[in-house]
Amino acid sequence: MLGNNLPSSSDVVQLYRSKGINGMRIYSPNANALNALRNSGIVLVLDTGNGDELSRLAGSASYAASWVQSNVKPYYPAVNIKYIAVGNEVQGGATQSILPAMRNLDGALSRAGLSAIKCSTSVRFDVVANSYPHSSRGGRCQGP
């Protein structure tokens, strides 16, 4: 986890539970955070991270299998991992890695008996054109 003077992972999990927050997202696998989430009931979205990690996951089904064995299997089901987020608001040429990485991870999860965990991704809001009404506007959101 990045930052200075941060509370411990177990303190954060306890805060979530005391406030009735039932979902969390962590932006890369972190053993301390994952261990703190054990048996907490908090639903987790676990990100793969961007950059080299995304490229490796896209380029190798065996790497994706190793990633699942290292970052998911030791914690699930005690940690309620619901989704693997493949990349976070990926930009530029790296976007070409998202779908192959998702396919490799989905296959690795399935082969590991973890098909209840789904793969997804997140995109920057500005790449989504106005979607409603479909014919009203093109491009980015505009005022009335």
PDB file of C-alpha atoms in Angstrom:
ATOM      1  CA  MET A   1       0.000   0.000   0.000  1.00  0.00           C
ATOM      2  CA  LEU A   2       1.270   3.442  -0.879  1.00  0.00           C
ATOM      3  CA  GLY A   3       1.390   6.351   1.516  1.00  0.00           C
ATOM      4  CA  ASN A   4       2.783   7.377   4.867  1.00  0.00           C
ATOM      5  CA  ASN A   5       1.283   6.946   8.290  1.00  0.00           C
ATOM      6  CA  LEU A   6      -1.488   4.642   7.037  1.00  0.00           C
ATOM      7  CA  PRO A   7      -3.599   2.562   9.411  1.00  0.00           C
ATOM      8  CA  SER A   8      -2.897  -1.154   9.423  1.00  0.00           C
ATOM      9  CA  SER A   9      -4.877  -3.402   7.104  1.00  0.00           C
ATOM     10  CA  SER A  10      -6.624  -5.000  10.073  1.00  0.00           C
ATOM     11  CA  ASP A  11      -7.608  -1.547  11.388  1.00  0.00           C
ATOM     12  CA  VAL A  12      -9.083  -0.660   7.997  1.00  0.00           C
ATOM     13  CA  VAL A  13     -11.075  -3.895   7.870  1.00  0.00           C
ATOM     14  CA  GLN A  14     -12.335  -3.265  11.401  1.00  0.00           C
ATOM     15  CA  LEU A  15     -13.380   0.271  10.408  1.00  0.00           C
ATOM     16  CA  TYR A  16     -15.265  -1.079   7.377  1.00  0.00           C
ATOM     17  CA  ARG A  17     -17.080  -3.595   9.558  1.00  0.00           C
ATOM     18  CA  SER A  18     -17.932  -1.035  12.247  1.00  0.00           C
ATOM     19  CA  LYS A  19     -19.414   1.298   9.623  1.00  0.00           C
ATOM     20  CA  GLY A  20     -21.332  -1.461   7.832  1.00  0.00           C
ATOM     21  CA  ILE A  21     -19.304  -1.089   4.632  1.00  0.00           C
ATOM     22  CA  ASN A  22     -19.561  -4.425   2.857  1.00  0.00           C
ATOM     23  CA  GLY A  23     -17.384  -3.933  -0.218  1.00  0.00           C
ATOM     24  CA  MET A  24     -13.759  -3.047  -0.871  1.00  0.00           C
ATOM     25  CA  ARG A  25     -11.423  -2.712  -3.813  1.00  0.00           C
ATOM     26  CA  ILE A  26      -7.671  -3.078  -3.591  1.00  0.00           C
ATOM     27  CA  TYR A  27      -5.630  -1.977  -6.567  1.00  0.00           C
ATOM     28  CA  SER A  28      -3.025  -4.725  -6.472  1.00  0.00           C
ATOM     29  CA  PRO A  29      -2.630  -7.923  -4.478  1.00  0.00           C
ATOM     30  CA  ASN A  30      -1.314  -7.238  -0.988  1.00  0.00           C
ATOM     31  CA  ALA A  31      -0.828 -10.120   1.429  1.00  0.00           C
ATOM     32  CA  ASN A  32      -1.409  -7.987   4.545  1.00  0.00           C
ATOM     33  CA  ALA A  33      -4.699  -6.637   3.201  1.00  0.00           C
ATOM     34  CA  LEU A  34      -5.846 -10.034   1.955  1.00  0.00           C
ATOM     35  CA  ASN A  35      -5.034 -11.697   5.269  1.00  0.00           C
ATOM     36  CA  ALA A  36      -6.874  -8.960   7.170  1.00  0.00           C
ATOM     37  CA  LEU A  37      -9.958  -9.591   5.020  1.00  0.00           C
ATOM     38  CA  ARG A  38     -10.150 -13.288   5.949  1.00  0.00           C
ATOM     39  CA  ASN A  39     -13.589 -14.194   7.312  1.00  0.00           C
ATOM     40  CA  SER A  40     -14.638 -10.526   7.391  1.00  0.00           C
ATOM     41  CA  GLY A  41     -17.579 -10.989   5.028  1.00  0.00           C
ATOM     42  CA  ILE A  42     -16.415  -7.963   3.029  1.00  0.00           C
ATOM     43  CA  VAL A  43     -16.851  -8.470  -0.722  1.00  0.00           C
ATOM     44  CA  LEU A  44     -13.602  -7.758  -2.547  1.00  0.00           C
ATOM     45  CA  VAL A  45     -12.709  -6.509  -6.000  1.00  0.00           C
ATOM     46  CA  LEU A  46      -9.040  -7.404  -6.479  1.00  0.00           C
ATOM     47  CA  ASP A  47      -7.170  -5.508  -9.193  1.00  0.00           C
ATOM     48  CA  THR A  48      -4.315  -6.984 -11.148  1.00  0.00           C
ATOM     49  CA  GLY A  49      -2.527  -3.674 -11.536  1.00  0.00           C
ATOM     50  CA  ASN A  50      -1.509  -2.020 -14.802  1.00  0.00           C
ATOM     51  CA  GLY A  51       1.737  -1.900 -16.750  1.00  0.00           C
ATOM     52  CA  ASP A  52       4.034  -4.906 -16.834  1.00  0.00           C
ATOM     53  CA  GLU A  53       1.657  -7.061 -14.827  1.00  0.00           C
ATOM     54  CA  LEU A  54      -1.127  -6.514 -17.349  1.00  0.00           C
ATOM     55  CA  SER A  55       1.229  -7.335 -20.234  1.00  0.00           C
ATOM     56  CA  ARG A  56       2.410 -10.549 -18.571  1.00  0.00           C
ATOM     57  CA  LEU A  57      -1.161 -11.655 -17.864  1.00  0.00           C
ATOM     58  CA  ALA A  58      -2.131 -10.973 -21.475  1.00  0.00           C
ATOM     59  CA  GLY A  59       0.878 -12.742 -22.930  1.00  0.00           C
ATOM     60  CA  SER A  60       0.879 -15.984 -21.003  1.00  0.00           C
ATOM     61  CA  ALA A  61      -1.854 -18.326 -19.836  1.00  0.00           C
ATOM     62  CA  SER A  62       0.700 -20.013 -17.573  1.00  0.00           C
ATOM     63  CA  TYR A  63       1.571 -16.666 -15.972  1.00  0.00           C
ATOM     64  CA  ALA A  64      -2.140 -16.029 -15.386  1.00  0.00           C
ATOM     65  CA  ALA A  65      -2.414 -19.463 -13.752  1.00  0.00           C
ATOM     66  CA  SER A  66       0.563 -18.644 -11.531  1.00  0.00           C
ATOM     67  CA  TRP A  67      -0.997 -15.263 -10.644  1.00  0.00           C
ATOM     68  CA  VAL A  68      -4.226 -16.993  -9.580  1.00  0.00           C
ATOM     69  CA  GLN A  69      -2.294 -19.597  -7.568  1.00  0.00           C
ATOM     70  CA  SER A  70      -0.325 -16.863  -5.765  1.00  0.00           C
ATOM     71  CA  ASN A  71      -2.878 -14.089  -5.345  1.00  0.00           C
ATOM     72  CA  VAL A  72      -6.299 -15.735  -5.216  1.00  0.00           C
ATOM     73  CA  LYS A  73      -6.193 -19.417  -4.306  1.00  0.00           C
ATOM     74  CA  PRO A  74      -4.463 -18.994  -0.903  1.00  0.00           C
ATOM     75  CA  TYR A  75      -7.154 -16.562   0.252  1.00  0.00           C
ATOM     76  CA  TYR A  76     -10.410 -17.750  -1.310  1.00  0.00           C
ATOM     77  CA  PRO A  77     -13.047 -18.495   0.012  1.00  0.00           C
ATOM     78  CA  ALA A  78     -12.008 -17.033   3.399  1.00  0.00           C
ATOM     79  CA  VAL A  79     -11.613 -13.749   1.527  1.00  0.00           C
ATOM     80  CA  ASN A  80     -14.803 -13.059  -0.406  1.00  0.00           C
ATOM     81  CA  ILE A  81     -13.186 -12.217  -3.754  1.00  0.00           C
ATOM     82  CA  LYS A  82     -16.057 -11.561  -6.138  1.00  0.00           C
ATOM     83  CA  TYR A  83     -14.231  -9.936  -9.060  1.00  0.00           C
ATOM     84  CA  ILE A  84     -10.767  -9.613 -10.508  1.00  0.00           C
ATOM     85  CA  ALA A  85     -10.452  -6.169 -12.103  1.00  0.00           C
ATOM     86  CA  VAL A  86      -8.035  -6.481 -15.002  1.00  0.00           C
ATOM     87  CA  GLY A  87      -6.258  -3.136 -15.134  1.00  0.00           C
ATOM     88  CA  ASN A  88      -7.545   0.184 -13.899  1.00  0.00           C
ATOM     89  CA  GLU A  89      -8.452   2.869 -16.410  1.00  0.00           C
ATOM     90  CA  VAL A  90      -5.820   1.575 -18.828  1.00  0.00           C
ATOM     91  CA  GLN A  91      -4.827   4.018 -21.563  1.00  0.00           C
ATOM     92  CA  GLY A  92      -3.002   3.989 -24.879  1.00  0.00           C
ATOM     93  CA  GLY A  93      -1.568   0.863 -26.430  1.00  0.00           C
ATOM     94  CA  ALA A  94      -1.868  -1.059 -23.173  1.00  0.00           C
ATOM     95  CA  THR A  95      -5.615  -1.304 -23.793  1.00  0.00           C
ATOM     96  CA  GLN A  96      -4.795  -4.070 -26.276  1.00  0.00           C
ATOM     97  CA  SER A  97      -3.739  -6.241 -23.330  1.00  0.00           C
ATOM     98  CA  ILE A  98      -7.028  -6.074 -21.447  1.00  0.00           C
ATOM     99  CA  LEU A  99      -9.060  -8.686 -23.337  1.00  0.00           C
ATOM    100  CA  PRO A 100      -6.254 -11.273 -23.633  1.00  0.00           C
ATOM    101  CA  ALA A 101      -5.471 -10.822 -19.935  1.00  0.00           C
ATOM    102  CA  MET A 102      -9.140 -11.266 -19.049  1.00  0.00           C
ATOM    103  CA  ARG A 103      -9.332 -14.432 -21.141  1.00  0.00           C
ATOM    104  CA  ASN A 104      -6.175 -15.858 -19.572  1.00  0.00           C
ATOM    105  CA  LEU A 105      -7.327 -15.048 -16.049  1.00  0.00           C
ATOM    106  CA  ASP A 106     -10.825 -16.377 -16.652  1.00  0.00           C
ATOM    107  CA  GLY A 107      -9.344 -19.642 -17.913  1.00  0.00           C
ATOM    108  CA  ALA A 108      -6.958 -19.821 -14.962  1.00  0.00           C
ATOM    109  CA  LEU A 109      -9.785 -19.214 -12.493  1.00  0.00           C
ATOM    110  CA  SER A 110     -11.893 -21.903 -14.148  1.00  0.00           C
ATOM    111  CA  ARG A 111      -9.058 -24.452 -14.140  1.00  0.00           C
ATOM    112  CA  ALA A 112      -8.404 -23.675 -10.463  1.00  0.00           C
ATOM    113  CA  GLY A 113     -12.050 -24.375  -9.603  1.00  0.00           C
ATOM    114  CA  LEU A 114     -12.718 -20.690  -8.937  1.00  0.00           C
ATOM    115  CA  SER A 115     -15.248 -19.955 -11.669  1.00  0.00           C
ATOM    116  CA  ALA A 116     -17.458 -18.099  -9.158  1.00  0.00           C
ATOM    117  CA  ILE A 117     -14.901 -15.264  -9.358  1.00  0.00           C
ATOM    118  CA  LYS A 118     -15.531 -13.124 -12.421  1.00  0.00           C
ATOM    119  CA  CYS A 119     -13.169 -10.931 -14.441  1.00  0.00           C
ATOM    120  CA  SER A 120     -13.972  -7.349 -15.303  1.00  0.00           C
ATOM    121  CA  THR A 121     -12.165  -4.093 -15.996  1.00  0.00           C
ATOM    122  CA  SER A 122     -12.693  -0.415 -15.369  1.00  0.00           C
ATOM    123  CA  VAL A 123     -12.492   2.360 -17.917  1.00  0.00           C
ATOM    124  CA  ARG A 124     -12.136   6.096 -17.614  1.00  0.00           C
ATOM    125  CA  PHE A 125     -15.507   7.819 -17.721  1.00  0.00           C
ATOM    126  CA  ASP A 126     -14.438  10.088 -20.559  1.00  0.00           C
ATOM    127  CA  VAL A 127     -14.118   7.162 -22.977  1.00  0.00           C
ATOM    128  CA  VAL A 128     -17.803   6.425 -22.643  1.00  0.00           C
ATOM    129  CA  ALA A 129     -19.880   8.458 -25.072  1.00  0.00           C
ATOM    130  CA  ASN A 130     -23.290   9.710 -24.051  1.00  0.00           C
ATOM    131  CA  SER A 131     -25.379   6.583 -23.934  1.00  0.00           C
ATOM    132  CA  TYR A 132     -28.878   7.960 -23.408  1.00  0.00           C
ATOM    133  CA  PRO A 133     -30.780   8.884 -25.352  1.00  0.00           C
ATOM    134  CA  HIS A 134     -28.804   7.046 -27.992  1.00  0.00           C
ATOM    135  CA  SER A 135     -29.500   9.430 -30.834  1.00  0.00           C
ATOM    136  CA  SER A 136     -29.359  12.708 -28.954  1.00  0.00           C
ATOM    137  CA  ARG A 137     -25.653  13.462 -28.818  1.00  0.00           C
ATOM    138  CA  GLY A 138     -22.328  12.172 -29.921  1.00  0.00           C
ATOM    139  CA  GLY A 139     -19.073  12.194 -28.058  1.00  0.00           C
ATOM    140  CA  ARG A 140     -18.643  13.475 -24.554  1.00  0.00           C
ATOM    141  CA  CYS A 141     -21.444  14.687 -22.339  1.00  0.00           C
ATOM    142  CA  GLN A 142     -22.714  18.114 -23.221  1.00  0.00           C
ATOM    143  CA  GLY A 143     -24.888  20.555 -21.358  1.00  0.00           C
ATOM    144  CA  PRO A 144     -28.663  20.873 -21.991  1.00  0.00           C
TER     145      PRO A 144
END
